[in-house]
Short mmCIF file of C-alpha atoms in Angstrom, two decimals:
data_model
loop_
_atom_site.label_atom_id
_atom_site.label_comp_id
_atom_site.label_asym_id
_atom_site.label_seq_id
_atom_site.Cartn_x
_atom_site.Cartn_y
_atom_site.Cartn_z
CA UNK A 1 -0.23 0.21 0.17
CA UNK A 2 2.69 2.31 0.59
CA UNK A 3 4.19 2.04 -2.39
CA UNK A 4 1.20 2.15 -4.48
CA UNK A 5 0.22 5.53 -2.48
CA UNK A 6 4.02 7.05 -3.30
CA UNK A 7 3.37 6.10 -7.00
CA UNK A 8 0.43 7.72 -6.77
CA UNK A 9 1.88 10.81 -5.84
CA UNK A 10 4.94 10.99 -8.01
CA UNK A 11 2.25 10.33 -10.75
CA UNK A 12 0.21 13.26 -9.69
CA UNK A 13 3.42 15.85 -8.98
CA UNK A 14 4.99 14.78 -12.58
CA UNK A 15 1.41 15.46 -13.95
CA UNK A 16 1.13 18.60 -12.39
CA UNK A 17 4.52 19.60 -13.58
CA UNK A 18 4.45 18.74 -16.87
CA UNK A 19 0.51 19.98 -17.57
CA UNK A 20 2.05 23.51 -16.02
CA UNK A 21 4.57 23.57 -18.45
CA UNK A 22 3.13 22.63 -21.62
CA UNK A 23 -0.61 22.64 -20.90
CA UNK A 24 -3.13 19.58 -20.53
CA UNK A 25 -3.93 18.75 -24.12
CA UNK A 26 -0.17 18.68 -25.07
CA UNK A 27 0.61 15.74 -22.18
CA UNK A 28 -0.19 12.02 -23.01
CA UNK A 29 -0.94 9.61 -19.87
CA UNK A 30 2.41 7.24 -21.25
CA UNK A 31 4.41 10.47 -20.82
CA UNK A 32 3.62 10.95 -17.40
CA UNK A 33 4.18 7.29 -16.54
CA UNK A 34 7.38 7.88 -18.52
CA UNK A 35 8.68 10.72 -16.60
CA UNK A 36 7.07 9.44 -13.14
CA UNK A 37 9.62 6.63 -13.62
CA UNK A 38 7.14 3.93 -14.11
CA UNK A 39 7.89 0.72 -15.86
CA UNK A 40 3.82 0.06 -16.72
CA UNK A 41 3.18 2.92 -19.17
CA UNK A 42 -0.62 2.22 -18.47
CA UNK A 43 0.17 3.29 -14.93
CA UNK A 44 -2.18 6.71 -14.83
CA UNK A 45 -5.28 4.60 -16.07
CA UNK A 46 -4.47 2.13 -13.02
CA UNK A 47 -4.23 4.48 -10.92
CA UNK A 48 -6.66 7.27 -11.78
CA UNK A 49 -8.80 5.25 -14.17
CA UNK A 50 -8.98 8.89 -17.09
CA UNK A 51 -7.82 11.62 -17.39
CA UNK A 52 -10.50 13.53 -15.34
CA UNK A 53 -9.18 11.15 -12.26
CA UNK A 54 -5.79 12.25 -12.57
CA UNK A 55 -6.94 16.20 -12.56
CA UNK A 56 -9.17 15.76 -9.91
CA UNK A 57 -6.91 13.90 -7.52
CA UNK A 58 -4.13 16.99 -8.22
CA UNK A 59 -6.93 19.10 -7.12
CA UNK A 60 -7.65 17.51 -4.08
CA UNK A 61 -4.11 16.89 -3.23
CA UNK A 62 -3.15 20.40 -3.42
CA UNK A 63 -6.62 22.18 -2.61
CA UNK A 64 -7.29 20.00 0.39
CA UNK A 65 -5.00 22.35 2.65
CA UNK A 66 -5.71 25.19 0.55
CA UNK A 67 -9.52 25.14 1.35
CA UNK A 68 -8.70 24.21 5.20
CA UNK A 69 -6.32 27.36 5.59
CA UNK A 70 -9.01 29.35 3.65
CA UNK A 71 -11.99 28.05 5.81
CA UNK A 72 -9.68 29.27 8.66
CA UNK A 73 -9.10 32.58 7.39
CA UNK A 74 -12.92 33.21 6.50
CA UNK A 75 -13.89 32.24 10.08
CA UNK A 76 -11.01 34.43 11.95
CA UNK A 77 -12.28 37.53 9.62
CA UNK A 78 -16.06 36.68 10.80
CA UNK A 79 -14.71 36.97 14.17
CA UNK A 80 -13.36 40.32 13.54
CA UNK A 81 -16.71 41.46 12.64
CA UNK A 82 -15.57 41.67 8.52
CA UNK A 83 -17.82 39.38 6.80
CA UNK A 84 -18.48 42.14 4.01
CA UNK A 85 -15.24 43.45 3.87
CA UNK A 86 -13.99 43.01 0.51
CA UNK A 87 -10.50 43.29 1.74
CA UNK A 88 -10.93 40.17 3.65
CA UNK A 89 -12.62 38.63 1.03
CA UNK A 90 -9.51 39.30 -1.50
CA UNK A 91 -6.98 38.18 1.28
CA UNK A 92 -9.00 34.88 2.04
CA UNK A 93 -8.24 34.08 -1.90
CA UNK A 94 -4.66 34.87 -2.24
CA UNK A 95 -3.25 34.09 1.12
CA UNK A 96 -3.67 30.76 0.90
CA UNK A 97 -2.21 30.42 -2.57
CA UNK A 98 0.80 32.37 -1.79
CA UNK A 99 1.61 30.47 1.02
CA UNK A 100 1.63 26.81 -0.87
CA UNK A 101 3.73 28.98 -3.63
CA UNK A 102 6.36 29.65 -1.05
CA UNK A 103 6.07 26.14 0.57
CA UNK A 104 6.42 24.59 -2.47
CA UNK A 105 9.40 27.08 -3.91
CA UNK A 106 11.25 26.07 -0.60
CA UNK A 107 10.88 22.39 -0.71
CA UNK A 108 13.91 20.60 -1.57
CA UNK A 109 12.10 17.51 -3.01
CA UNK A 110 9.01 19.51 -5.11
CA UNK A 111 9.64 22.85 -6.28
CA UNK A 112 6.34 24.81 -7.42
CA UNK A 113 4.09 24.31 -10.79
CA UNK A 114 0.58 24.45 -9.15
CA UNK A 115 -0.25 27.83 -10.04
CA UNK A 116 0.50 27.18 -13.34
CA UNK A 117 -1.25 24.15 -13.46
CA UNK A 118 -4.15 25.84 -12.30
CA UNK A 119 -4.06 28.43 -15.13
CA UNK A 120 -3.47 25.56 -17.76
CA UNK A 121 -6.38 23.86 -16.10
CA UNK A 122 -8.88 26.70 -16.07
CA UNK A 123 -8.51 27.35 -19.38
CA UNK A 124 -8.45 23.97 -21.22
CA UNK A 125 -10.66 22.29 -23.88
CA UNK A 126 -10.47 18.50 -23.49
CA UNK A 127 -12.70 16.16 -24.73
CA UNK A 128 -12.33 13.36 -21.71
CA UNK A 129 -11.61 16.73 -19.02
CA UNK A 130 -14.26 18.84 -17.07
CA UNK A 131 -11.25 21.27 -15.65
CA UNK A 132 -11.44 22.96 -12.60
CA UNK A 133 -14.55 25.87 -13.11
CA UNK A 134 -15.75 28.72 -10.99
CA UNK A 135 -19.19 28.31 -11.95
CA UNK A 136 -18.99 25.01 -10.61
CA UNK A 137 -17.84 24.96 -7.12
CA UNK A 138 -20.17 22.79 -5.39
CA UNK A 139 -18.84 19.76 -7.46
CA UNK A 140 -16.45 18.65 -4.97
CA UNK A 141 -15.68 18.88 -1.11
CA UNK A 142 -12.44 20.72 -1.08
CA UNK A 143 -14.09 24.17 -2.99
CA UNK A 144 -16.01 24.88 0.13
CA UNK A 145 -14.10 27.64 0.78
CA UNK A 146 -13.73 29.02 -2.43
CA UNK A 147 -17.55 28.64 -2.99
CA UNK A 148 -17.75 30.50 0.22
CA UNK A 149 -15.98 33.27 -1.08
CA UNK A 150 -18.00 33.36 -4.30
CA UNK A 151 -21.16 33.73 -2.71
CA UNK A 152 -19.86 36.66 -0.31
CA UNK A 153 -18.71 38.51 -3.53
CA UNK A 154 -21.68 38.30 -5.32
CA UNK A 155 -23.09 40.46 -2.54
CA UNK A 156 -20.44 42.97 -2.11
CA UNK A 157 -21.77 45.67 -4.30
CA UNK A 158 -25.01 45.89 -2.25
CA UNK A 159 -27.52 45.42 -4.85
CA UNK A 160 -26.07 48.13 -7.25
CA UNK A 161 -24.33 45.64 -9.62
CA UNK A 162 -26.90 42.98 -11.80
CA UNK A 163 -26.19 39.18 -10.70
CA UNK A 164 -24.34 38.78 -14.18
CA UNK A 165 -22.11 41.84 -13.44
CA UNK A 166 -21.13 40.72 -9.87
CA UNK A 167 -20.23 37.09 -10.88
CA UNK A 168 -18.21 38.60 -13.84
CA UNK A 169 -16.48 40.76 -11.53
CA UNK A 170 -15.52 37.84 -9.32
CA UNK A 171 -14.40 35.78 -12.40
CA UNK A 172 -12.14 38.65 -13.21
CA UNK A 173 -10.31 38.72 -9.67
CA UNK A 174 -10.25 35.39 -9.24
CA UNK A 175 -8.51 34.85 -12.95
CA UNK A 176 -6.47 38.15 -12.44
CA UNK A 177 -5.35 36.78 -9.13
CA UNK A 178 -4.25 33.59 -10.26
CA UNK A 179 -2.45 34.64 -13.25
CA UNK A 180 -0.04 36.83 -11.20
CA UNK A 181 0.73 34.21 -8.93
CA UNK A 182 1.40 31.82 -11.81
CA UNK A 183 3.91 34.27 -13.08
CA UNK A 184 5.30 34.79 -9.69
CA UNK A 185 5.73 31.13 -9.54
CA UNK A 186 7.33 31.20 -13.14
CA UNK A 187 9.65 34.03 -12.54
CA UNK A 188 10.88 32.49 -9.14
CA UNK A 189 11.52 29.21 -10.99
CA UNK A 190 13.76 30.47 -13.88
CA UNK A 191 14.64 34.16 -13.45
CA UNK A 192 17.77 34.08 -10.57
CA UNK A 193 17.66 37.82 -10.84
CA UNK A 194 13.90 38.15 -10.09
CA UNK A 195 13.56 39.76 -6.55
CA UNK A 196 9.75 39.32 -5.73
CA UNK A 197 10.07 40.74 -2.40
CA UNK A 198 8.06 39.26 0.48
CA UNK A 199 5.04 37.57 0.66
CA UNK A 200 3.41 39.83 2.86
CA UNK A 201 4.16 42.80 0.56
CA UNK A 202 3.23 40.93 -2.87
CA UNK A 203 -0.12 39.64 -1.14
CA UNK A 204 -0.95 42.99 0.38
CA UNK A 205 -0.53 44.80 -3.21
CA UNK A 206 -2.07 41.85 -5.15
CA UNK A 207 -5.23 42.32 -2.65
CA UNK A 208 -5.33 45.79 -2.73
CA UNK A 209 -5.39 45.46 -6.88
CA UNK A 210 -7.93 42.76 -6.57
CA UNK A 211 -10.34 44.64 -4.34
CA UNK A 212 -10.18 47.69 -7.15
CA UNK A 213 -11.58 44.77 -9.70
CA UNK A 214 -14.05 43.85 -7.25
CA UNK A 215 -15.31 47.32 -6.25
CA UNK A 216 -14.85 49.38 -9.02
CA UNK A 217 -17.99 51.71 -9.81
CA UNK A 218 -20.07 50.44 -13.25
CA UNK A 219 -20.96 53.08 -15.67
CA UNK A 220 -24.30 53.69 -16.92
CA UNK A 221 -23.51 52.29 -20.33
CA UNK A 222 -22.15 49.04 -18.69
CA UNK A 223 -25.49 48.58 -17.03
CA UNK A 224 -27.64 49.50 -19.94
CA UNK A 225 -25.59 46.36 -21.76
CA UNK A 226 -25.98 44.26 -19.23
CA UNK A 227 -30.09 44.57 -18.92
CA UNK A 228 -30.34 43.57 -22.83
CA UNK A 229 -28.40 40.28 -22.25
CA UNK A 230 -30.36 36.96 -21.20
CA UNK A 231 -31.14 36.62 -17.29
CA UNK A 232 -28.28 34.99 -15.63
CA UNK A 233 -30.57 32.46 -14.32
CA UNK A 234 -31.19 31.33 -17.90
CA UNK A 235 -27.49 30.73 -18.68
CA UNK A 236 -26.31 28.99 -15.23
CA UNK A 237 -25.17 25.34 -15.38
CA UNK A 238 -27.66 22.95 -12.95
CA UNK A 239 -25.96 23.28 -9.40
CA UNK A 240 -24.07 26.23 -9.99
CA UNK A 241 -23.81 28.84 -7.02
#
């Protein structure tokens, strides 16, 4: 059992790295097995069943601790009376990812590819993989914290924004923050002269910029365009928040 668990973890971290570097569509299950040092080139199918199973396993492995940390931060900010504070919401999204980046970067056995994997997964169209989607946060138990942040983000405007625009603002913020952290991850891994500063300062600045996205006023022209589109409840996927 220990050997099986070690093999499974090696396949996940190898796939994470290859997916981050080349994209989900550009890497085969056989390539992952070979790169992970497996003599059985069907090892991915044996351990995960399908490409979907592999991608879900990577997310579960990384998002479990992230979700726990995020939930902890949400509870802390609630005790501080900051339930509707956009800075608290943005920090609860950003900080767990930044902490994981630093942890993986400093690990002698791993290295950090997860943020780049997230970006690849978010924008991949694959016939056999339903990649991580912000409009399907109820699909997995390791996204409960993210779902809670998403729900709270939709009420930040106090009703001044239509649901469609409030949801889009959250998607803009989540994409912006994840891509910014993925760029930090990439530059730390390839540029020995890159001086990113402390995590605390980087997170603080990223949170400030993200709150600008979440709370920027909406022009009348944008509201008019939004009003002319199909109501949000008619385009949401079943089960989406």
